[in-house]
PDB file of C-alpha atoms in Angstrom:
ATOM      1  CA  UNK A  12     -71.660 -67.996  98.535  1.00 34.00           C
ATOM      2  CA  UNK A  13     -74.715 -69.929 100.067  1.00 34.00           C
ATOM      3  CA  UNK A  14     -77.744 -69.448  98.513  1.00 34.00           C
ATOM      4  CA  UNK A  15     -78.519 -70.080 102.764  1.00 36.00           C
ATOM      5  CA  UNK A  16     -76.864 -67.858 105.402  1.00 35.00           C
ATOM      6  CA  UNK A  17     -75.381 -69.984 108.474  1.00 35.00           C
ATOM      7  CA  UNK A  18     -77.443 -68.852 111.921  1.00 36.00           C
ATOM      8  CA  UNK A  19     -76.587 -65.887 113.589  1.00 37.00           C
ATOM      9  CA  UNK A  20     -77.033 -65.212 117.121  1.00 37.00           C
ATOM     10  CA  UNK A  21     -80.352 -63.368 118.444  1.00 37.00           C
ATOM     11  CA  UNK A  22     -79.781 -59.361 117.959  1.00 36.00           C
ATOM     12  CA  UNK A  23     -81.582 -56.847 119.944  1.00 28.00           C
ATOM     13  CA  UNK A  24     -79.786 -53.395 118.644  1.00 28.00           C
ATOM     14  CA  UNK A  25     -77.084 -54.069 116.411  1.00 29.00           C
ATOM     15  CA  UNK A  26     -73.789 -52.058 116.604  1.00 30.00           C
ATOM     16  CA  UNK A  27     -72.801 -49.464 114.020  1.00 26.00           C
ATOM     17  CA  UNK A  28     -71.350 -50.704 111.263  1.00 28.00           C
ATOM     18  CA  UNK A  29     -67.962 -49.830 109.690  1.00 29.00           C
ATOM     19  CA  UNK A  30     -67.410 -50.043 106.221  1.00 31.00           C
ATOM     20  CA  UNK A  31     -63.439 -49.408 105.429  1.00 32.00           C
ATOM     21  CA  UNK A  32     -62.282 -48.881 101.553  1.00 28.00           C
ATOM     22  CA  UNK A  33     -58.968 -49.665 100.630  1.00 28.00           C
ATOM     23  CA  UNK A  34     -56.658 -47.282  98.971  1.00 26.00           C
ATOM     24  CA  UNK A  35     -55.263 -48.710  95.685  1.00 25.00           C
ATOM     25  CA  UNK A  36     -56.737 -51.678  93.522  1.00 24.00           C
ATOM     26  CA  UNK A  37     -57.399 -53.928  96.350  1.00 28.00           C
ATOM     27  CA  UNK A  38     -61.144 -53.862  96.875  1.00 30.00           C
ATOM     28  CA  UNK A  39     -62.413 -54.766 100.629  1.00 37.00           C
ATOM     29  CA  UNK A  40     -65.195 -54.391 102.787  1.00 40.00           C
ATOM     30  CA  UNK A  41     -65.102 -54.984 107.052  1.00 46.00           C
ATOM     31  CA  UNK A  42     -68.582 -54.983 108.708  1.00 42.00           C
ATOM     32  CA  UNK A  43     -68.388 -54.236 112.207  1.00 49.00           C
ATOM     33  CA  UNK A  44     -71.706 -55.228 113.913  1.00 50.00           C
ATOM     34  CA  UNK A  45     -72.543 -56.510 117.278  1.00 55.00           C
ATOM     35  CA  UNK A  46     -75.510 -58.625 118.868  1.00 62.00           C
ATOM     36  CA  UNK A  47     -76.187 -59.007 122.399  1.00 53.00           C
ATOM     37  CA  UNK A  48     -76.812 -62.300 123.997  1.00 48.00           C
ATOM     38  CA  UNK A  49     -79.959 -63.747 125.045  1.00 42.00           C
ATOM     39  CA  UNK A  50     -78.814 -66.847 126.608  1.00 44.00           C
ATOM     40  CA  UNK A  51     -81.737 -67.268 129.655  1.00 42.00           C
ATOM     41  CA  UNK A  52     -84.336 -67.241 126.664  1.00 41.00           C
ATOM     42  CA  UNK A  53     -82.195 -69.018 124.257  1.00 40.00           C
ATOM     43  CA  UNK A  54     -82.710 -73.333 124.528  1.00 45.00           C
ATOM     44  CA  UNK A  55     -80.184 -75.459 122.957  1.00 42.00           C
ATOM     45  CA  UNK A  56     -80.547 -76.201 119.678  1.00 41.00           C
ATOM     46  CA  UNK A  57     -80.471 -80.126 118.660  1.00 54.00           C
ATOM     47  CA  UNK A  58     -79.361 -82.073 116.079  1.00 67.00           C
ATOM     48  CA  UNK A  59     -81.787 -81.307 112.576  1.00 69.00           C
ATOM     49  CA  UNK A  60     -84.559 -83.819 112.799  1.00 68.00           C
ATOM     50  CA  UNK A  61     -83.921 -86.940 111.211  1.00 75.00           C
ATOM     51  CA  UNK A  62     -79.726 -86.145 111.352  1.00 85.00           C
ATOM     52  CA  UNK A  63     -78.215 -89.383 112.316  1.00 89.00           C
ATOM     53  CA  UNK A  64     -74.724 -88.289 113.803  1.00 92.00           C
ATOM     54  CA  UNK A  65     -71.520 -90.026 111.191  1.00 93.00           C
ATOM     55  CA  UNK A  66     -70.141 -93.578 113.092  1.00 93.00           C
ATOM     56  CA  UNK A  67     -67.337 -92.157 115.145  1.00 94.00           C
ATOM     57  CA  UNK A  68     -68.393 -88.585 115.545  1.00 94.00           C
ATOM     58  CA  UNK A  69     -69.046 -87.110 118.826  1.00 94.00           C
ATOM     59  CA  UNK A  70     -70.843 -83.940 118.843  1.00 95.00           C
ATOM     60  CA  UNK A  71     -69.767 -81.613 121.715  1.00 96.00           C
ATOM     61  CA  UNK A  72     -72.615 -80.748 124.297  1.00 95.00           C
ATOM     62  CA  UNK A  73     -74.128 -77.077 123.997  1.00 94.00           C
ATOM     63  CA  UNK A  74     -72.576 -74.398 126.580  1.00 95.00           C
ATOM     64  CA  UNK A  75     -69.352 -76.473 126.678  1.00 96.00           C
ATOM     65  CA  UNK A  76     -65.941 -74.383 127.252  1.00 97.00           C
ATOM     66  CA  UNK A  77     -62.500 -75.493 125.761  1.00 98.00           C
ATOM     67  CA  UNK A  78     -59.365 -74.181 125.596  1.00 97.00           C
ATOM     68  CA  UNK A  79     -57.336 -72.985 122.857  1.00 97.00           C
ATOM     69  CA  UNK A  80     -56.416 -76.218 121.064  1.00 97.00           C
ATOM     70  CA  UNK A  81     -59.082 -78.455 121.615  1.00 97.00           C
ATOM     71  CA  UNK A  82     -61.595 -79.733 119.364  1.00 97.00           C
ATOM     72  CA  UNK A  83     -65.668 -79.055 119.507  1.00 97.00           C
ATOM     73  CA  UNK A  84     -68.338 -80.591 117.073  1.00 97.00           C
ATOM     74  CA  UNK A  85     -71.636 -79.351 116.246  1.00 96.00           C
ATOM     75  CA  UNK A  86     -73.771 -79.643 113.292  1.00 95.00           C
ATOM     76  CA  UNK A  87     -74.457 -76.788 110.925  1.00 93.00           C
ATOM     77  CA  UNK A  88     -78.148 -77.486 108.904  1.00 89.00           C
ATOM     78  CA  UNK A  89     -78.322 -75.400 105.769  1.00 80.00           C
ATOM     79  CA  UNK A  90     -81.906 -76.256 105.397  1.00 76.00           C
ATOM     80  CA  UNK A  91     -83.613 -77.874 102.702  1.00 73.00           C
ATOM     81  CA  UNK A  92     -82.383 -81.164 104.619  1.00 71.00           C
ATOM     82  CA  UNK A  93     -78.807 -80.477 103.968  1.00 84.00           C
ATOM     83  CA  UNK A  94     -76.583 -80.783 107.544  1.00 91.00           C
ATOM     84  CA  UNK A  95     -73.648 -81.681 107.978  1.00 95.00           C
ATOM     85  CA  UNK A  96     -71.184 -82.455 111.109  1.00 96.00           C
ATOM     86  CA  UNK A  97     -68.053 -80.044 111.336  1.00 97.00           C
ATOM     87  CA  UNK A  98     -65.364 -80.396 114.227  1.00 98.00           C
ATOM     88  CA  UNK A  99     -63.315 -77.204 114.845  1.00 98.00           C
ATOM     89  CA  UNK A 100     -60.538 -76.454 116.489  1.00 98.00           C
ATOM     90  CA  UNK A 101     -59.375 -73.227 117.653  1.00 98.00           C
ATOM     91  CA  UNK A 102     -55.764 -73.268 116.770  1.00 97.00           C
ATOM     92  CA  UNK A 103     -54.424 -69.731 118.000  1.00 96.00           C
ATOM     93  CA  UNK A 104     -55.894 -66.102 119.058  1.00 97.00           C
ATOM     94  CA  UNK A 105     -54.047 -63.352 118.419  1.00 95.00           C
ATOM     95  CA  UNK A 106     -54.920 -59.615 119.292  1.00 94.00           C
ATOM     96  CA  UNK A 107     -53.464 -57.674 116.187  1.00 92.00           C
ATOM     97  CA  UNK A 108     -53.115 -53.754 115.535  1.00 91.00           C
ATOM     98  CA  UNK A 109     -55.001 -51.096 114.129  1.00 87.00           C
ATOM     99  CA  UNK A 110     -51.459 -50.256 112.215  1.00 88.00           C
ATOM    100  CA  UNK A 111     -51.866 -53.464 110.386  1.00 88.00           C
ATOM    101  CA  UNK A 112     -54.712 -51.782 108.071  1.00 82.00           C
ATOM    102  CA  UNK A 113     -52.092 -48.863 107.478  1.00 79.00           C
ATOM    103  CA  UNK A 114     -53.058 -49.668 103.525  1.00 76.00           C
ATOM    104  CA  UNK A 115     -56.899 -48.948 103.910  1.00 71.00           C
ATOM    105  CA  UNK A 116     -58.438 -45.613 104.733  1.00 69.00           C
ATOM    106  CA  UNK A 117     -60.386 -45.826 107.556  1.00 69.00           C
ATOM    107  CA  UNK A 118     -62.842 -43.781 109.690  1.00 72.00           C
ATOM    108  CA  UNK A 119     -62.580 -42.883 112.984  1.00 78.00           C
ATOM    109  CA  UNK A 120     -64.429 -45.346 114.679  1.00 77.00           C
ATOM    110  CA  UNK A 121     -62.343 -48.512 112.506  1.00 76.00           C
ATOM    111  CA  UNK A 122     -59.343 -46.665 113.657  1.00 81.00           C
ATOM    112  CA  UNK A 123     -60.530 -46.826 117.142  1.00 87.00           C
ATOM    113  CA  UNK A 124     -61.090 -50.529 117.057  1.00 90.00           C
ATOM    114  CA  UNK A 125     -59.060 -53.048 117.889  1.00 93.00           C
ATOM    115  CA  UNK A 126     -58.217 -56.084 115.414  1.00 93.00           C
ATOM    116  CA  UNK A 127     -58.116 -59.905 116.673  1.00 96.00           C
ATOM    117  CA  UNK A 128     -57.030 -62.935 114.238  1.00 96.00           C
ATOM    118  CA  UNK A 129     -58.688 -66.069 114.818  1.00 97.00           C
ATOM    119  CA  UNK A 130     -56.964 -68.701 112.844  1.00 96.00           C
ATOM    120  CA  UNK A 131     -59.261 -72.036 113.035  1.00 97.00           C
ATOM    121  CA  UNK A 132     -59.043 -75.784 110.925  1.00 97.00           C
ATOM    122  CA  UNK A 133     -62.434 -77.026 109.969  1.00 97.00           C
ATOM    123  CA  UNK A 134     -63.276 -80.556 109.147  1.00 97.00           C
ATOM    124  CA  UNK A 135     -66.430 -81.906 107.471  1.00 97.00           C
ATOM    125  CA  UNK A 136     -67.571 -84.999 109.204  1.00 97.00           C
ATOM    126  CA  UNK A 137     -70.515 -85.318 106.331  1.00 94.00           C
ATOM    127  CA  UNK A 138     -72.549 -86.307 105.422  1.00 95.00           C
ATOM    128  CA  UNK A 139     -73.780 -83.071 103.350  1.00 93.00           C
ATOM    129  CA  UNK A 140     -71.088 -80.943 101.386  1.00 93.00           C
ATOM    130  CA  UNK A 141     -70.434 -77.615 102.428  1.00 92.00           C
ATOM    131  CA  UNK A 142     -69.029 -75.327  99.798  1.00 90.00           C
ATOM    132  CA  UNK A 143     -69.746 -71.553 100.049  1.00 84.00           C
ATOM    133  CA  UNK A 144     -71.166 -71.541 103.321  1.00 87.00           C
ATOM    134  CA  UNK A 145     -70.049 -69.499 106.121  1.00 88.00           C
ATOM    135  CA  UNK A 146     -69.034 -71.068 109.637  1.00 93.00           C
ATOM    136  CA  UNK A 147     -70.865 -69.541 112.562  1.00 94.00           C
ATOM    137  CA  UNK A 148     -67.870 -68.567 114.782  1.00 97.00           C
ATOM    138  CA  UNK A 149     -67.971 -65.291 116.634  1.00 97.00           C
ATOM    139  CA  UNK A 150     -66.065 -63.100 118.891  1.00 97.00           C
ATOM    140  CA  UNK A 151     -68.064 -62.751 121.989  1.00 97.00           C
ATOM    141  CA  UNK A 152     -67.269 -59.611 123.805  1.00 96.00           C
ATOM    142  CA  UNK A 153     -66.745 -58.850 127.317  1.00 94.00           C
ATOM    143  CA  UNK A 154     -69.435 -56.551 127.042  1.00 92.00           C
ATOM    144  CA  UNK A 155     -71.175 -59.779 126.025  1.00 93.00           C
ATOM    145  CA  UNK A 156     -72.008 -58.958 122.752  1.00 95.00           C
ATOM    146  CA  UNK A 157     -70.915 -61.309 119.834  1.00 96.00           C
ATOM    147  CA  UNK A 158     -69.653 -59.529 116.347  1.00 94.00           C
ATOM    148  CA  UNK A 159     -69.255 -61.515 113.078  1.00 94.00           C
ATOM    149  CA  UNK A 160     -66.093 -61.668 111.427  1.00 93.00           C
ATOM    150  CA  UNK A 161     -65.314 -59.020 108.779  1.00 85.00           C
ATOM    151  CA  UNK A 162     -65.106 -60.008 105.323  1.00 77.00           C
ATOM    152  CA  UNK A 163     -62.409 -58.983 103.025  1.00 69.00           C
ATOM    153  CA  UNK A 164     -61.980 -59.454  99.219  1.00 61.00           C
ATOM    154  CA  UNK A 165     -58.111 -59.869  98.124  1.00 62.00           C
ATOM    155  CA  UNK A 166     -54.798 -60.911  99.989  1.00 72.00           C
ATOM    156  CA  UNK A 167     -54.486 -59.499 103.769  1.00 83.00           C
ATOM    157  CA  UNK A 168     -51.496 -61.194 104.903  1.00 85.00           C
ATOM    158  CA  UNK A 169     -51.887 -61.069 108.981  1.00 90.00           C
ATOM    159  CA  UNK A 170     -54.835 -63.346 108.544  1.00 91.00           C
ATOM    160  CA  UNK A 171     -56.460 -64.973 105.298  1.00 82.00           C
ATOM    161  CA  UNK A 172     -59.524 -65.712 104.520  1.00 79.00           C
ATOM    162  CA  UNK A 173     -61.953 -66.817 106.294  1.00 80.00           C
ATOM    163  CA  UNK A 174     -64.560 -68.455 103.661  1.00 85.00           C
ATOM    164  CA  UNK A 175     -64.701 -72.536 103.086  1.00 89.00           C
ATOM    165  CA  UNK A 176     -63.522 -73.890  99.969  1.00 91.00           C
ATOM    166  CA  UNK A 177     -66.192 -73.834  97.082  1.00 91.00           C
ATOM    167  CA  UNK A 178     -65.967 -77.525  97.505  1.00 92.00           C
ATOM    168  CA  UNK A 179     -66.059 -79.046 100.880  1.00 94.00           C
ATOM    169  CA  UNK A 180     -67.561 -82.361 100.957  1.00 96.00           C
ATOM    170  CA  UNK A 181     -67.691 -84.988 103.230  1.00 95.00           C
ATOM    171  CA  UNK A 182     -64.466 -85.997 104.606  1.00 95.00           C
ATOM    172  CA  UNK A 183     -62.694 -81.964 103.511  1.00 97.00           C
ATOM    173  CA  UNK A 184     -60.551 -80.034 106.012  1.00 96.00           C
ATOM    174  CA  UNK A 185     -59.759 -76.329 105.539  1.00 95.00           C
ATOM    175  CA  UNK A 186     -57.120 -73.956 107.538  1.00 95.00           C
ATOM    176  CA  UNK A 187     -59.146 -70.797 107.973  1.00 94.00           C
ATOM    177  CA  UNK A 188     -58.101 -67.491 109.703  1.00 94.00           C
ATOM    178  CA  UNK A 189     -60.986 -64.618 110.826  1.00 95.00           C
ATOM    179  CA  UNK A 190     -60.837 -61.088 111.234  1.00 93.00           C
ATOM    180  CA  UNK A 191     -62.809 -59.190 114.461  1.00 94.00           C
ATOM    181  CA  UNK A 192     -62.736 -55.617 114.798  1.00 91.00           C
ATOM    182  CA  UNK A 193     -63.937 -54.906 118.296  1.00 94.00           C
ATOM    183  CA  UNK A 194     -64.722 -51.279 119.624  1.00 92.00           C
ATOM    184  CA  UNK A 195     -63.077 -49.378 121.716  1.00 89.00           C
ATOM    185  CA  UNK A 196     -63.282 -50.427 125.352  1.00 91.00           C
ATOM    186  CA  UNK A 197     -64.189 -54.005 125.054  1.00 94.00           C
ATOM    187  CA  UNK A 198     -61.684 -57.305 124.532  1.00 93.00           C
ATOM    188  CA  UNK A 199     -62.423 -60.578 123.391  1.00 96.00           C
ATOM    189  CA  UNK A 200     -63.684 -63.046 125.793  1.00 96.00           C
ATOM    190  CA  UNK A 201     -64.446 -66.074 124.046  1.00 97.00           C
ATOM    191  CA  UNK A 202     -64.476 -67.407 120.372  1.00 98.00           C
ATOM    192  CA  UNK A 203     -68.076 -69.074 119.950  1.00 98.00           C
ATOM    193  CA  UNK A 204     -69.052 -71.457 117.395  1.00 97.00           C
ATOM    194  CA  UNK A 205     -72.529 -71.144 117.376  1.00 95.00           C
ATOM    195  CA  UNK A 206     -74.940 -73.576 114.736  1.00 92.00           C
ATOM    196  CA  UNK A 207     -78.060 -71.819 116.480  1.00 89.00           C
ATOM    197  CA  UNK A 208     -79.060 -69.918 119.541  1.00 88.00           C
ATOM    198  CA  UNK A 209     -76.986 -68.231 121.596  1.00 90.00           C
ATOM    199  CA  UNK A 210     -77.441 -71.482 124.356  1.00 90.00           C
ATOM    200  CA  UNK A 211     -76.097 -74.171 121.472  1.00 91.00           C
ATOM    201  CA  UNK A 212     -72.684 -72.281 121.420  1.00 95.00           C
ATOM    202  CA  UNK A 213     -69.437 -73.697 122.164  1.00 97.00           C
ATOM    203  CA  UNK A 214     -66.822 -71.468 122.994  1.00 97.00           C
ATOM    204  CA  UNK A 215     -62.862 -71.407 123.250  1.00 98.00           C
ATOM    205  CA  UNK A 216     -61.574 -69.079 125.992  1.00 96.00           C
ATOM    206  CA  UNK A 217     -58.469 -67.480 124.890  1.00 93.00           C
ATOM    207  CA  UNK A 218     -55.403 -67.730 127.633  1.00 84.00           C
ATOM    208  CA  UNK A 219     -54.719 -64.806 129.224  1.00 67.00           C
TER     209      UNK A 219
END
């Protein structure tokens, strides 16, 4: 892991949070939590100060929407003068079931939820390397509240996982796949890749 977290959107009450064990020797743990958007106090954020954008990289413009497909580049600073350019692209959204957990025991409110896969490719544009850190893409809510993607530890086979290699340098792609449980009542409106602020996200708006 990152000895730095990647940004997280601005919380005013975060959600319950879920904790599911798995039965056997499969260890995992899902975090369900949930922070509501400030967007009308939230500015863009820019590029780190002194970043000079790689030759040939574009970085997409804060707010943007795409669609399910297309590309959008922001830059992720891990502090200490370490940034680095990543273009993602949204390959696929798929709204899963609660049945595929049928292997963990869960509580009544993960049972409740409802599971959507996420799978993503990341590149590294540079110039900084990027191993262990997490990418700030999260399910935004039509509730409008945005929930992190649930970590697991071992093999789930409807979606892998969702952590960068341990060395991603300049240059690196990665297939990547994230899990979101959302509550009961609510669906997923957007995916949001968000490097600061809730106003610097770009988001992919799932068909349908």
């Amino acid at each position: 892991m990152s000895p730095r977290p990647a940004p997280r959107s601005r919380c005013t009450s975060p959600r319950a949070v879920v904790r599911v064990a798995v039965l056997g020797a499969l260890g995992v743990g899902l975090v369900l939590s949930g922070c509501s958007r400030s967007e009308d106090e939230a500015e863009a954020a820019p590029s780190p100060s002194g970043f000079d954008v790689p030759d040939g990289v574009t970085l997409t413009d804060p707010g943007s929407t795409l669609d399910v497909g297309d590309e959008g580049t922001v830059v992720l600073d891990l502090g200490d003068g370490a940034a680095s350019a990543v273009t993602v692209t949204v390959e696929k959204v798929r709204r899963g079931s609660i049945k595929d957990f049928r292997f963990f025991t869960l509580d009544e409110k993960s049972r409740d939820a409802t599971p959507y896969y996420v799978n993503a490719t990341v590149r590294n544009d540079g110039p900084a390397g990027l191993g262990g850190s997490s990418l700030p893409l999260l399910a935004h809510a039509d509730d409008d509240v945005v929930y992190p993607a649930s970590e697991l530890v071992g093999r789930f086979r409807p979606c892998p996982s969702s952590a960068l290699p341990k060395r991603f340098l300049a240059g690196a792609s990665a297939d990547l796949c994230f899990i979101y449980l959302l509550p009961r009542g609510t669906s997923l409106r957007s995916v949001d890749l968000q490097p600061g602020d809730a106003a610097s996200a770009v988001r992919w708006r799932p068909k349908g």
